[in-house]
Amino acid sequence: MATLPRKRVVIVGAGIVGVNTAMEVQRRYPNYDVTLIADKFNGDTLSDGAAGLLRPDTYIFGPSLEISQQWVNESYSFYKNLLKMKDEPFGIHEVAGYTFSTKNPDITKNHYMNNCSPDYREATSEELKAYSSAEKLNYGCFFTSIVVECKLFLPWALKKISNNGGTIINRKIESLEELCGEYDIIFNCTGLRAGKLCNDVNVLPIRGQVIRVKAPWVDKFYFCDSDTYIIPSISDGTVVLGGCRHFGSHSEQENERNTEEILENCINLLPSLKEALKTDYKVWVGLRPYRNKIRVETEYTNDTVIVHNYGHGGYGVTLAPGTVKYAVDLLTSVNK
């Protein structure tokens, strides 16, 4: 029986979606030649600035509600399985926490997490009272999720890809067509740049601004009324304070008013942060790659298969392993 030729696969993009794609292709197709191409790695990627909590928004971001839930469940299982690997420096931790609201119980509820987190429940009246300080918290939910610290996960993943025989190239791609012929399969994991590369007018930036400060005593995550959040990074004792969502903004400059609002809202939610903020803190701004529906589909250009996987908005860490599995599954029909 003739041996099938080795496929030449390239992944474009080295953020959380790109590195997970490379690892998944290597796992499922160990005979394939895998190359990862990007012009930004590790600390230069959008993923590096992410707070990294696995917690999706509640809208339908995939082709259907069922597939959206599947992506969340598979991401949760992926990270949980990695936790079984002891002493690996990938920066993944289980973290419990609360979503609160002063005005609307629906803000605190998350049907996706209710279906995958084993201890999802409503907050008790005692918990609501304990965390009410500047404002009375009237509604809340508690659950355990996962925080992925991309400053550790991305270099760990790149090393794993390289150790498994993958090639990593620092190169800026101006058109996906320039890779056709050189590779049999292209995975497009370019985030916001996919709008330009694919002429996709549905891709737009959501400007986000967060603050990172040292506060090792914070060991839970907290959300309040959607855009106020406090998320701990266990490995270095810092916490990420947020946030804001500015649809269509391309500004990557710090907005001092946003900084003041984030500090005020987070201190109101967790007053102990006031002491932490007497020390230095860092402000980070990034443009999240939003699309009304995440694009995970194939197309053919010059006999080359292109698998698109972009448009995750602020939920790349949350959804990457799930959308990656779905994207790599698409190769089944290609390889027939």
mmCIF file of C-alpha atoms in Angstrom:
data_model
loop_
_atom_site.group_PDB
_atom_site.id
_atom_site.type_symbol
_atom_site.label_atom_id
_atom_site.label_comp_id
_atom_site.label_asym_id
_atom_site.label_seq_id
_atom_site.Cartn_x
_atom_site.Cartn_y
_atom_site.Cartn_z
ATOM 1 C CA MET A 1 0.000 0.000 0.000
ATOM 2 C CA ALA A 2 1.413 3.403 -0.995
ATOM 3 C CA THR A 3 2.314 5.803 1.806
ATOM 4 C CA LEU A 4 0.389 9.066 1.772
ATOM 5 C CA PRO A 5 2.633 12.075 1.138
ATOM 6 C CA ARG A 6 3.529 14.254 4.108
ATOM 7 C CA LYS A 7 1.376 17.354 4.272
ATOM 8 C CA ARG A 8 3.066 20.728 4.654
ATOM 9 C CA VAL A 9 1.039 22.734 7.180
ATOM 10 C CA VAL A 10 1.595 26.352 8.162
ATOM 11 C CA ILE A 11 -0.060 28.217 10.995
ATOM 12 C CA VAL A 12 -0.052 32.008 10.657
ATOM 13 C CA GLY A 13 -0.172 33.755 14.028
ATOM 14 C CA ALA A 14 1.528 32.994 17.353
ATOM 15 C CA GLY A 15 -1.126 34.118 19.798
ATOM 16 C CA ILE A 16 -3.215 31.756 21.899
ATOM 17 C CA VAL A 17 -5.151 30.472 18.841
ATOM 18 C CA GLY A 18 -2.052 29.956 16.697
ATOM 19 C CA VAL A 19 0.054 28.042 19.223
ATOM 20 C CA ASN A 20 -2.881 25.827 20.198
ATOM 21 C CA THR A 21 -3.455 25.066 16.518
ATOM 22 C CA ALA A 22 0.155 24.021 15.993
ATOM 23 C CA MET A 23 0.057 21.731 19.044
ATOM 24 C CA GLU A 24 -3.254 20.169 17.979
ATOM 25 C CA VAL A 25 -2.077 19.476 14.420
ATOM 26 C CA GLN A 26 1.115 17.879 15.769
ATOM 27 C CA ARG A 27 -0.932 15.745 18.163
ATOM 28 C CA ARG A 28 -3.460 14.575 15.574
ATOM 29 C CA TYR A 29 -1.158 14.364 12.542
ATOM 30 C CA PRO A 30 2.359 13.567 13.788
ATOM 31 C CA ASN A 31 3.551 12.811 10.225
ATOM 32 C CA TYR A 32 2.776 16.352 9.010
ATOM 33 C CA ASP A 33 5.460 19.008 8.612
ATOM 34 C CA VAL A 34 4.274 21.878 10.826
ATOM 35 C CA THR A 35 5.508 25.452 10.513
ATOM 36 C CA LEU A 36 4.361 28.431 12.567
ATOM 37 C CA ILE A 37 4.882 31.878 11.040
ATOM 38 C CA ALA A 38 4.369 35.188 12.848
ATOM 39 C CA ASP A 39 5.913 38.600 13.215
ATOM 40 C CA LYS A 40 4.913 38.900 16.889
ATOM 41 C CA PHE A 41 5.710 36.395 19.633
ATOM 42 C CA ASN A 42 5.168 36.105 23.378
ATOM 43 C CA GLY A 43 5.193 39.574 24.969
ATOM 44 C CA ASP A 44 4.440 41.287 21.657
ATOM 45 C CA THR A 45 1.167 39.420 21.100
ATOM 46 C CA LEU A 46 -2.302 40.525 22.150
ATOM 47 C CA SER A 47 -2.668 37.276 24.106
ATOM 48 C CA ASP A 48 0.191 38.224 26.422
ATOM 49 C CA GLY A 49 -1.830 41.077 27.888
ATOM 50 C CA ALA A 50 -4.950 39.013 28.511
ATOM 51 C CA ALA A 51 -6.179 38.486 32.052
ATOM 52 C CA GLY A 52 -6.707 34.891 30.936
ATOM 53 C CA LEU A 53 -9.850 33.833 32.804
ATOM 54 C CA LEU A 54 -11.940 31.189 31.074
ATOM 55 C CA ARG A 55 -15.309 32.921 31.085
ATOM 56 C CA PRO A 56 -17.201 33.567 27.830
ATOM 57 C CA ASP A 57 -19.836 36.171 27.214
ATOM 58 C CA THR A 58 -23.361 34.766 26.952
ATOM 59 C CA TYR A 59 -24.156 35.522 23.299
ATOM 60 C CA ILE A 60 -23.982 32.861 20.547
ATOM 61 C CA PHE A 61 -20.506 33.334 19.056
ATOM 62 C CA GLY A 62 -20.355 30.118 17.030
ATOM 63 C CA PRO A 63 -22.575 28.701 14.272
ATOM 64 C CA SER A 64 -25.115 27.625 16.905
ATOM 65 C CA LEU A 65 -25.694 27.613 20.652
ATOM 66 C CA GLU A 66 -24.754 23.931 20.768
ATOM 67 C CA ILE A 67 -21.425 24.466 19.005
ATOM 68 C CA SER A 68 -20.691 27.528 21.135
ATOM 69 C CA GLN A 69 -21.191 25.398 24.261
ATOM 70 C CA GLN A 70 -19.049 22.647 22.725
ATOM 71 C CA TRP A 71 -16.185 25.119 22.248
ATOM 72 C CA VAL A 72 -16.392 26.244 25.878
ATOM 73 C CA ASN A 73 -16.571 22.669 27.186
ATOM 74 C CA GLU A 74 -13.625 21.504 25.094
ATOM 75 C CA SER A 75 -11.508 24.476 26.147
ATOM 76 C CA TYR A 76 -12.308 23.788 29.788
ATOM 77 C CA SER A 77 -11.424 20.094 29.387
ATOM 78 C CA PHE A 78 -8.196 20.936 27.522
ATOM 79 C CA TYR A 79 -6.891 23.179 30.281
ATOM 80 C CA LYS A 80 -8.083 20.790 33.024
ATOM 81 C CA ASN A 81 -6.178 17.942 31.375
ATOM 82 C CA LEU A 82 -3.019 20.056 31.204
ATOM 83 C CA LEU A 83 -3.289 20.591 34.950
ATOM 84 C CA LYS A 84 -2.663 16.863 35.377
ATOM 85 C CA MET A 85 0.864 17.419 34.035
ATOM 86 C CA LYS A 86 2.744 18.265 37.215
ATOM 87 C CA ASP A 87 5.627 20.742 37.295
ATOM 88 C CA GLU A 88 5.035 22.049 33.764
ATOM 89 C CA PRO A 89 5.636 25.842 33.572
ATOM 90 C CA PHE A 90 2.544 26.640 31.528
ATOM 91 C CA GLY A 91 0.920 29.093 33.945
ATOM 92 C CA ILE A 92 -2.476 27.402 34.258
ATOM 93 C CA HIS A 93 -4.357 27.489 37.578
ATOM 94 C CA GLU A 94 -7.838 26.747 38.832
ATOM 95 C CA VAL A 95 -9.361 29.865 40.390
ATOM 96 C CA ALA A 96 -12.772 30.302 42.004
ATOM 97 C CA GLY A 97 -14.663 33.552 42.128
ATOM 98 C CA TYR A 98 -17.820 35.606 41.841
ATOM 99 C CA THR A 99 -19.854 37.573 39.345
ATOM 100 C CA PHE A 100 -21.864 40.309 41.089
ATOM 101 C CA SER A 101 -24.434 42.915 40.159
ATOM 102 C CA THR A 102 -26.023 45.817 41.942
ATOM 103 C CA LYS A 103 -29.008 45.963 39.585
ATOM 104 C CA ASN A 104 -29.755 42.920 37.421
ATOM 105 C CA PRO A 105 -29.506 39.180 38.187
ATOM 106 C CA ASP A 106 -29.101 38.330 34.499
ATOM 107 C CA ILE A 107 -25.706 40.081 34.459
ATOM 108 C CA THR A 108 -24.347 37.534 36.945
ATOM 109 C CA LYS A 109 -25.595 34.413 35.173
ATOM 110 C CA ASN A 110 -23.602 32.502 32.570
ATOM 111 C CA HIS A 111 -25.267 29.481 30.990
ATOM 112 C CA TYR A 112 -21.993 28.334 29.398
ATOM 113 C CA MET A 113 -20.183 28.145 32.741
ATOM 114 C CA ASN A 114 -23.223 26.609 34.409
ATOM 115 C CA ASN A 115 -22.894 23.716 31.949
ATOM 116 C CA CYS A 116 -19.175 23.087 32.455
ATOM 117 C CA SER A 117 -18.074 24.324 35.887
ATOM 118 C CA PRO A 118 -18.839 21.637 38.486
ATOM 119 C CA ASP A 119 -19.626 24.013 41.374
ATOM 120 C CA TYR A 120 -21.608 26.755 39.644
ATOM 121 C CA ARG A 121 -24.230 28.217 42.002
ATOM 122 C CA GLU A 122 -25.878 31.430 43.113
ATOM 123 C CA ALA A 123 -24.043 33.468 45.730
ATOM 124 C CA THR A 124 -25.497 33.283 49.226
ATOM 125 C CA SER A 125 -26.909 36.298 51.044
ATOM 126 C CA GLU A 126 -23.932 36.080 53.419
ATOM 127 C CA GLU A 127 -21.500 36.267 50.491
ATOM 128 C CA LEU A 128 -23.318 39.228 48.978
ATOM 129 C CA LYS A 129 -23.224 41.038 52.315
ATOM 130 C CA ALA A 130 -19.535 40.242 52.875
ATOM 131 C CA TYR A 131 -18.512 41.790 49.553
ATOM 132 C CA SER A 132 -20.838 44.808 49.696
ATOM 133 C CA SER A 133 -18.799 47.887 50.564
ATOM 134 C CA ALA A 134 -19.236 51.071 48.506
ATOM 135 C CA GLU A 135 -22.425 49.667 46.949
ATOM 136 C CA LYS A 136 -24.833 46.956 47.989
ATOM 137 C CA LEU A 137 -24.462 43.827 45.877
ATOM 138 C CA ASN A 138 -27.900 42.370 45.260
ATOM 139 C CA TYR A 139 -27.145 39.434 42.975
ATOM 140 C CA GLY A 140 -24.273 37.064 42.379
ATOM 141 C CA CYS A 141 -23.010 33.692 41.198
ATOM 142 C CA PHE A 142 -20.014 31.619 42.274
ATOM 143 C CA PHE A 143 -18.039 29.119 40.210
ATOM 144 C CA THR A 144 -14.561 27.690 39.688
ATOM 145 C CA SER A 145 -12.817 28.298 36.395
ATOM 146 C CA ILE A 146 -9.285 28.432 34.992
ATOM 147 C CA VAL A 147 -6.791 31.268 34.575
ATOM 148 C CA VAL A 148 -4.214 30.911 31.802
ATOM 149 C CA GLU A 149 -1.220 33.222 32.189
ATOM 150 C CA CYS A 150 -0.156 33.697 28.581
ATOM 151 C CA LYS A 151 3.225 35.157 29.532
ATOM 152 C CA LEU A 152 4.031 31.598 30.632
ATOM 153 C CA PHE A 153 1.752 29.573 28.367
ATOM 154 C CA LEU A 154 2.917 31.030 25.045
ATOM 155 C CA PRO A 155 6.677 30.367 25.528
ATOM 156 C CA TRP A 156 5.862 26.914 26.927
ATOM 157 C CA ALA A 157 3.743 26.116 23.853
ATOM 158 C CA LEU A 158 6.374 27.406 21.404
ATOM 159 C CA LYS A 159 9.009 25.232 23.050
ATOM 160 C CA LYS A 160 6.686 22.222 22.855
ATOM 161 C CA ILE A 161 6.005 22.872 19.157
ATOM 162 C CA SER A 162 9.724 23.146 18.438
ATOM 163 C CA ASN A 163 10.583 20.036 20.474
ATOM 164 C CA ASN A 164 7.981 18.095 18.478
ATOM 165 C CA GLY A 165 9.740 18.949 15.222
ATOM 166 C CA GLY A 166 7.888 22.119 14.287
ATOM 167 C CA THR A 167 9.559 25.045 12.530
ATOM 168 C CA ILE A 168 9.039 28.568 13.874
ATOM 169 C CA ILE A 169 9.656 31.517 11.538
ATOM 170 C CA ASN A 170 9.621 35.242 12.292
ATOM 171 C CA ARG A 171 8.050 36.762 9.186
ATOM 172 C CA LYS A 172 5.252 39.188 8.426
ATOM 173 C CA ILE A 173 2.693 37.843 5.977
ATOM 174 C CA GLU A 174 1.134 40.457 3.703
ATOM 175 C CA SER A 175 -1.145 38.008 1.891
ATOM 176 C CA LEU A 176 -2.139 34.410 2.584
ATOM 177 C CA GLU A 177 -1.704 33.724 -1.130
ATOM 178 C CA GLU A 178 2.057 34.152 -0.789
ATOM 179 C CA LEU A 179 2.056 30.868 1.149
ATOM 180 C CA CYS A 180 0.079 28.936 -1.479
ATOM 181 C CA GLY A 181 2.211 26.366 -3.258
ATOM 182 C CA GLU A 182 4.754 26.425 -0.461
ATOM 183 C CA TYR A 183 2.275 24.741 1.885
ATOM 184 C CA ASP A 184 -0.646 22.348 1.399
ATOM 185 C CA ILE A 185 -2.700 23.626 4.342
ATOM 186 C CA ILE A 186 -2.766 27.122 5.849
ATOM 187 C CA PHE A 187 -4.346 27.889 9.225
ATOM 188 C CA ASN A 188 -5.251 31.567 9.452
ATOM 189 C CA CYS A 189 -5.002 32.523 13.140
ATOM 190 C CA THR A 190 -4.142 36.182 12.616
ATOM 191 C CA GLY A 191 -6.729 37.807 14.859
ATOM 192 C CA LEU A 192 -7.365 41.439 14.006
ATOM 193 C CA ARG A 193 -5.110 41.317 10.916
ATOM 194 C CA ALA A 194 -7.475 38.768 9.402
ATOM 195 C CA GLY A 195 -9.780 41.651 8.561
ATOM 196 C CA LYS A 196 -7.188 42.982 6.135
ATOM 197 C CA LEU A 197 -5.805 39.633 4.967
ATOM 198 C CA CYS A 198 -9.281 38.315 4.140
ATOM 199 C CA ASN A 199 -10.961 41.602 3.259
ATOM 200 C CA ASP A 200 -13.438 40.751 6.027
ATOM 201 C CA VAL A 201 -15.445 43.836 6.947
ATOM 202 C CA ASN A 202 -17.021 41.981 9.897
ATOM 203 C CA VAL A 203 -13.752 42.164 11.853
ATOM 204 C CA LEU A 204 -13.333 45.213 14.048
ATOM 205 C CA PRO A 205 -11.256 46.097 17.097
ATOM 206 C CA ILE A 206 -12.592 46.312 20.621
ATOM 207 C CA ARG A 207 -10.193 48.490 22.570
ATOM 208 C CA GLY A 208 -9.456 47.194 26.046
ATOM 209 C CA GLN A 209 -7.452 48.753 28.867
ATOM 210 C CA VAL A 210 -6.362 46.984 32.033
ATOM 211 C CA ILE A 211 -4.071 47.576 34.992
ATOM 212 C CA ARG A 212 -1.733 45.014 36.509
ATOM 213 C CA VAL A 213 -0.651 45.450 40.123
ATOM 214 C CA LYS A 214 0.992 43.308 42.805
ATOM 215 C CA ALA A 215 -1.604 41.951 45.248
ATOM 216 C CA PRO A 216 -0.698 38.367 46.190
ATOM 217 C CA TRP A 217 -3.467 38.105 48.806
ATOM 218 C CA VAL A 218 -6.134 38.161 46.071
ATOM 219 C CA ASP A 219 -6.830 34.518 45.262
ATOM 220 C CA LYS A 220 -10.299 34.775 43.691
ATOM 221 C CA PHE A 221 -11.670 36.485 40.599
ATOM 222 C CA TYR A 222 -14.430 39.091 40.801
ATOM 223 C CA PHE A 223 -16.749 40.632 38.212
ATOM 224 C CA CYS A 224 -19.306 43.338 38.882
ATOM 225 C CA ASP A 225 -21.882 44.666 36.414
ATOM 226 C CA SER A 226 -20.005 43.312 33.387
ATOM 227 C CA ASP A 227 -17.000 45.570 32.854
ATOM 228 C CA THR A 228 -15.449 45.787 36.331
ATOM 229 C CA TYR A 229 -13.220 42.798 37.025
ATOM 230 C CA ILE A 230 -10.343 41.622 39.193
ATOM 231 C CA ILE A 231 -8.458 38.514 38.050
ATOM 232 C CA PRO A 232 -5.426 37.066 39.874
ATOM 233 C CA SER A 233 -2.276 35.663 38.288
ATOM 234 C CA ILE A 234 -1.243 33.027 40.794
ATOM 235 C CA SER A 235 2.340 32.511 39.630
ATOM 236 C CA ASP A 236 3.581 36.055 40.258
ATOM 237 C CA GLY A 237 1.046 37.442 42.741
ATOM 238 C CA THR A 238 -0.247 40.155 40.414
ATOM 239 C CA VAL A 239 -3.871 40.914 39.604
ATOM 240 C CA VAL A 240 -5.423 42.328 36.449
ATOM 241 C CA LEU A 241 -7.933 45.122 36.991
ATOM 242 C CA GLY A 242 -10.388 46.041 34.270
ATOM 243 C CA GLY A 243 -11.868 47.160 32.201
ATOM 244 C CA CYS A 244 -13.511 48.739 29.190
ATOM 245 C CA ARG A 245 -14.862 47.764 25.780
ATOM 246 C CA HIS A 246 -14.630 50.400 23.071
ATOM 247 C CA PHE A 247 -16.061 48.976 19.846
ATOM 248 C CA GLY A 248 -14.351 50.247 16.722
ATOM 249 C CA SER A 249 -11.583 52.143 18.520
ATOM 250 C CA HIS A 250 -8.066 51.741 17.084
ATOM 251 C CA SER A 251 -6.345 53.737 19.836
ATOM 252 C CA GLU A 252 -3.580 51.870 21.668
ATOM 253 C CA GLN A 253 -2.745 54.812 23.924
ATOM 254 C CA GLU A 254 -3.541 54.845 27.628
ATOM 255 C CA ASN A 255 -6.648 56.835 28.457
ATOM 256 C CA GLU A 256 -6.163 58.418 31.889
ATOM 257 C CA ARG A 257 -9.903 58.703 32.439
ATOM 258 C CA ASN A 258 -10.249 54.948 31.817
ATOM 259 C CA THR A 259 -7.441 54.326 34.324
ATOM 260 C CA GLU A 260 -9.174 56.423 36.980
ATOM 261 C CA GLU A 261 -12.516 54.685 36.406
ATOM 262 C CA ILE A 262 -10.958 51.204 36.573
ATOM 263 C CA LEU A 263 -9.133 52.026 39.809
ATOM 264 C CA GLU A 264 -12.230 53.533 41.407
ATOM 265 C CA ASN A 265 -14.529 50.658 40.419
ATOM 266 C CA CYS A 266 -12.090 47.922 41.471
ATOM 267 C CA ILE A 267 -11.318 49.533 44.835
ATOM 268 C CA ASN A 268 -15.056 49.887 45.478
ATOM 269 C CA LEU A 269 -15.447 46.172 44.785
ATOM 270 C CA LEU A 270 -12.359 45.063 46.743
ATOM 271 C CA PRO A 271 -11.144 47.814 49.115
ATOM 272 C CA SER A 272 -7.912 45.967 50.005
ATOM 273 C CA LEU A 273 -6.614 46.918 46.551
ATOM 274 C CA LYS A 274 -6.197 50.503 47.749
ATOM 275 C CA GLU A 275 -3.084 49.432 49.665
ATOM 276 C CA ALA A 276 -1.676 47.572 46.654
ATOM 277 C CA LEU A 277 -2.116 50.598 44.409
ATOM 278 C CA LYS A 278 0.209 52.667 46.568
ATOM 279 C CA THR A 279 2.993 50.828 44.732
ATOM 280 C CA ASP A 280 3.772 50.893 41.020
ATOM 281 C CA TYR A 281 1.293 49.441 38.561
ATOM 282 C CA LYS A 282 1.319 48.884 34.819
ATOM 283 C CA VAL A 283 -1.333 49.922 32.322
ATOM 284 C CA TRP A 284 -1.855 47.789 29.216
ATOM 285 C CA VAL A 285 -3.956 48.590 26.148
ATOM 286 C CA GLY A 286 -4.867 46.122 23.427
ATOM 287 C CA LEU A 287 -7.213 45.757 20.458
ATOM 288 C CA ARG A 288 -9.332 42.631 20.667
ATOM 289 C CA PRO A 289 -10.278 41.033 17.318
ATOM 290 C CA TYR A 290 -14.090 40.986 17.390
ATOM 291 C CA ARG A 291 -16.327 39.393 14.775
ATOM 292 C CA ASN A 292 -20.101 38.955 15.067
ATOM 293 C CA LYS A 293 -19.540 35.209 14.565
ATOM 294 C CA ILE A 294 -16.143 33.619 15.040
ATOM 295 C CA ARG A 295 -15.022 32.403 11.631
ATOM 296 C CA VAL A 296 -13.995 28.753 11.622
ATOM 297 C CA GLU A 297 -14.268 27.380 8.096
ATOM 298 C CA THR A 298 -12.249 26.245 5.081
ATOM 299 C CA GLU A 299 -11.725 27.683 1.654
ATOM 300 C CA TYR A 300 -9.527 26.707 -1.289
ATOM 301 C CA THR A 301 -7.034 28.977 -3.063
ATOM 302 C CA ASN A 302 -4.773 27.680 -5.828
ATOM 303 C CA ASP A 303 -5.151 24.047 -4.642
ATOM 304 C CA THR A 304 -4.195 25.084 -1.115
ATOM 305 C CA VAL A 305 -6.595 24.557 1.785
ATOM 306 C CA ILE A 306 -7.027 27.594 4.038
ATOM 307 C CA VAL A 307 -8.620 26.988 7.443
ATOM 308 C CA HIS A 308 -9.748 30.234 9.055
ATOM 309 C CA ASN A 309 -9.967 30.576 12.833
ATOM 310 C CA TYR A 310 -10.328 34.187 13.952
ATOM 311 C CA GLY A 311 -12.686 36.742 15.486
ATOM 312 C CA HIS A 312 -12.598 35.664 19.143
ATOM 313 C CA GLY A 313 -12.847 39.201 20.541
ATOM 314 C CA GLY A 314 -11.781 39.232 24.174
ATOM 315 C CA TYR A 315 -12.321 35.482 24.532
ATOM 316 C CA GLY A 316 -9.283 33.998 22.823
ATOM 317 C CA VAL A 317 -8.016 32.225 25.931
ATOM 318 C CA THR A 318 -11.542 31.037 26.733
ATOM 319 C CA LEU A 319 -12.341 29.612 23.312
ATOM 320 C CA ALA A 320 -9.046 28.843 21.563
ATOM 321 C CA PRO A 321 -8.742 25.109 22.373
ATOM 322 C CA GLY A 322 -12.394 24.545 21.433
ATOM 323 C CA THR A 323 -12.309 26.421 18.126
ATOM 324 C CA VAL A 324 -8.923 24.868 17.331
ATOM 325 C CA LYS A 325 -10.281 21.339 17.738
ATOM 326 C CA TYR A 326 -13.244 22.276 15.536
ATOM 327 C CA ALA A 327 -10.886 23.774 12.924
ATOM 328 C CA VAL A 328 -8.553 20.761 12.862
ATOM 329 C CA ASP A 329 -11.593 18.478 12.605
ATOM 330 C CA LEU A 330 -12.291 20.185 9.271
ATOM 331 C CA LEU A 331 -9.176 18.481 7.874
ATOM 332 C CA THR A 332 -11.005 15.157 8.029
ATOM 333 C CA SER A 333 -12.969 16.014 4.888
ATOM 334 C CA VAL A 334 -9.876 17.526 3.261
ATOM 335 C CA ASN A 335 -7.790 14.401 3.839
ATOM 336 C CA LYS A 336 -10.301 11.946 2.357
#
